[in-house]
Coordinates of C-alpha atoms and ligand atoms in Angstrom, one line a residue:
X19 CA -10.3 -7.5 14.5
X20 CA -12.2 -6.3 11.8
X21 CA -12.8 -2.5 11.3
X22 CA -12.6 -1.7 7.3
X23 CA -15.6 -1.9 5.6
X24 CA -16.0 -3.4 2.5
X25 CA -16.7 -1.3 -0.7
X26 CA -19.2 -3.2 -1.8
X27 CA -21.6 -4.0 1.4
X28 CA -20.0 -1.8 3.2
X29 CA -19.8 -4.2 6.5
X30 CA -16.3 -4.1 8.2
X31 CA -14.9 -7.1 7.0
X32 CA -11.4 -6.0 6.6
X33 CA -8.8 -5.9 9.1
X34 CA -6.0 -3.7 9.0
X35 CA -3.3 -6.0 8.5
X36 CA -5.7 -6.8 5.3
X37 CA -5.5 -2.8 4.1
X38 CA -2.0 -3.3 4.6
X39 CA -1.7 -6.0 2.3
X40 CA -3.6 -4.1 -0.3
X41 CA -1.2 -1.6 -0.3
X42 CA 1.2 -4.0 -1.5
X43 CA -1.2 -4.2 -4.4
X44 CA -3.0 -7.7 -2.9
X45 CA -6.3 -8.1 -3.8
X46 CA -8.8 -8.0 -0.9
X47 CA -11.6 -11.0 -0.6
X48 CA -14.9 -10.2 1.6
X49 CA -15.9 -12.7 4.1
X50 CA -19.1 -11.0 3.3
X51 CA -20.2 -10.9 0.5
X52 CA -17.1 -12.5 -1.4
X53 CA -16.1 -9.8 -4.0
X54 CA -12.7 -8.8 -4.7
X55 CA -11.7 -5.2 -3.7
X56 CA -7.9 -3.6 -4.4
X57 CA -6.4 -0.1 -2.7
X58 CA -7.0 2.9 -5.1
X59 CA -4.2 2.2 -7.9
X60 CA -3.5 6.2 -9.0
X61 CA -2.5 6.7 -5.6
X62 CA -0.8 3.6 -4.5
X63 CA 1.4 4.2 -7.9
X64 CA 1.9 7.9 -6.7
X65 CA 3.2 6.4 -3.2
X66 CA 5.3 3.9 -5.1
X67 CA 6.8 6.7 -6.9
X68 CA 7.5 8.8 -3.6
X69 CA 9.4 4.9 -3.1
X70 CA 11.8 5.0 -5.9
X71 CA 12.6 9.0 -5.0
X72 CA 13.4 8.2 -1.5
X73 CA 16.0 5.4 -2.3
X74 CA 17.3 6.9 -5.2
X75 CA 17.7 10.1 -3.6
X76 CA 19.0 9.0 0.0
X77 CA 20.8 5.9 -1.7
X78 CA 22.3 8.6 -3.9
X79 CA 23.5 11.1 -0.8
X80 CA 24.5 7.7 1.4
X81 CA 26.9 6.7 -1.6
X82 CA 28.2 10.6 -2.4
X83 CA 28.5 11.8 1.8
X84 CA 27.4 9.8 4.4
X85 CA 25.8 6.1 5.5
X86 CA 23.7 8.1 7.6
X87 CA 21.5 8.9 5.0
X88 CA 20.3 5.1 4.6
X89 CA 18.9 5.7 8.3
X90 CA 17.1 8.7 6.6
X91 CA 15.7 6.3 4.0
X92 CA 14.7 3.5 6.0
X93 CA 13.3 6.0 7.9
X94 CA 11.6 7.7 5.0
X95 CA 10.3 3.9 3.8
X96 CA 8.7 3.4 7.2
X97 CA 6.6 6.9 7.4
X98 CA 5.4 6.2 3.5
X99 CA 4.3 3.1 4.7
X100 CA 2.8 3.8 7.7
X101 CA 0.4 6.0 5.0
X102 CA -0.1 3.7 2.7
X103 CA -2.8 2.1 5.5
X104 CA -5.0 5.1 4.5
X105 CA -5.2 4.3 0.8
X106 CA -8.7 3.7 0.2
X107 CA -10.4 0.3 -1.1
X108 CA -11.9 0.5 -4.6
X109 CA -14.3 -2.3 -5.1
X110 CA -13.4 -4.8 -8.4
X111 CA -15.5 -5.8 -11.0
X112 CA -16.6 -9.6 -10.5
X113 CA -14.8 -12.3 -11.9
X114 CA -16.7 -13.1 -15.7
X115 CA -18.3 -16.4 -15.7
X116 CA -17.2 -19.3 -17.7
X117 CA -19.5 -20.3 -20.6
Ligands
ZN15 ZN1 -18.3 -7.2 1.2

C-alpha cells in the first residue's frame, strides 16, 4: 500500500509504515527511482524534544504524586507519535561516487 510520494519523482512509493520509520530518523529508499529521502530533521528534533518534556515532566509528577501520571505519559508518547506520521520527507543528496 503505497500512498507517500517520493520527494524526488514524486511517485507514491512510500507506504506509511515507511513514514513511520522515518520518523524514527530511518532513512527512506525509493523503489523508484532509488534515492535516499529522510523526515524533515528541525522538526522531528522539535518532536523529540516535546519526547524528553513529556517523560521528564510526567515521570517527574508520577514519582512526586501519583502512578497515574505514567498513563498520562504513555498516553502523551502515543498522540506525539501518532503526529510524527505527518512529518514531511526531505529528499537526500546522492551517495558521492567512489573514485
Ligand atoms: Zn523516487
Amino acid at each position: 500500500m503505497a500512498a507517500i510520494s517520493c520527494p524526488h519523482c514524486k511517485q507514491n512509493t512510500f507506504s506509511w509504515w515507511d513514514k513511520y520509520r522515518a520518523s524514527k530518523w530511518f532513512l527512506l529508499t525509493c523503489d523508484g527511482c532509488k534515492r535516499r529521502s529522510c523526515a524533515q530533521p528541525v522538526v522531528l528534533a522539535a518532536i523529540y524534544f516535546l519526547y524528553v518534556w513529556d517523560v521528564m515532566l510526567f515521570g517527574y509528577l508520577a514519582y512526586l504524586d501519583s502512578l497515574w501520571f505514567l498513563l498520562v505519559m504513555v498516553v502523551g508518547w502515543l498522540i506525539l507519535d501518532y503526529f510524527t506520521i505527518y512529518v514531511p520527507l526531505s529528499p537526500l543528496r546522492d551517495k558521492p561516487q567512489p573514485k
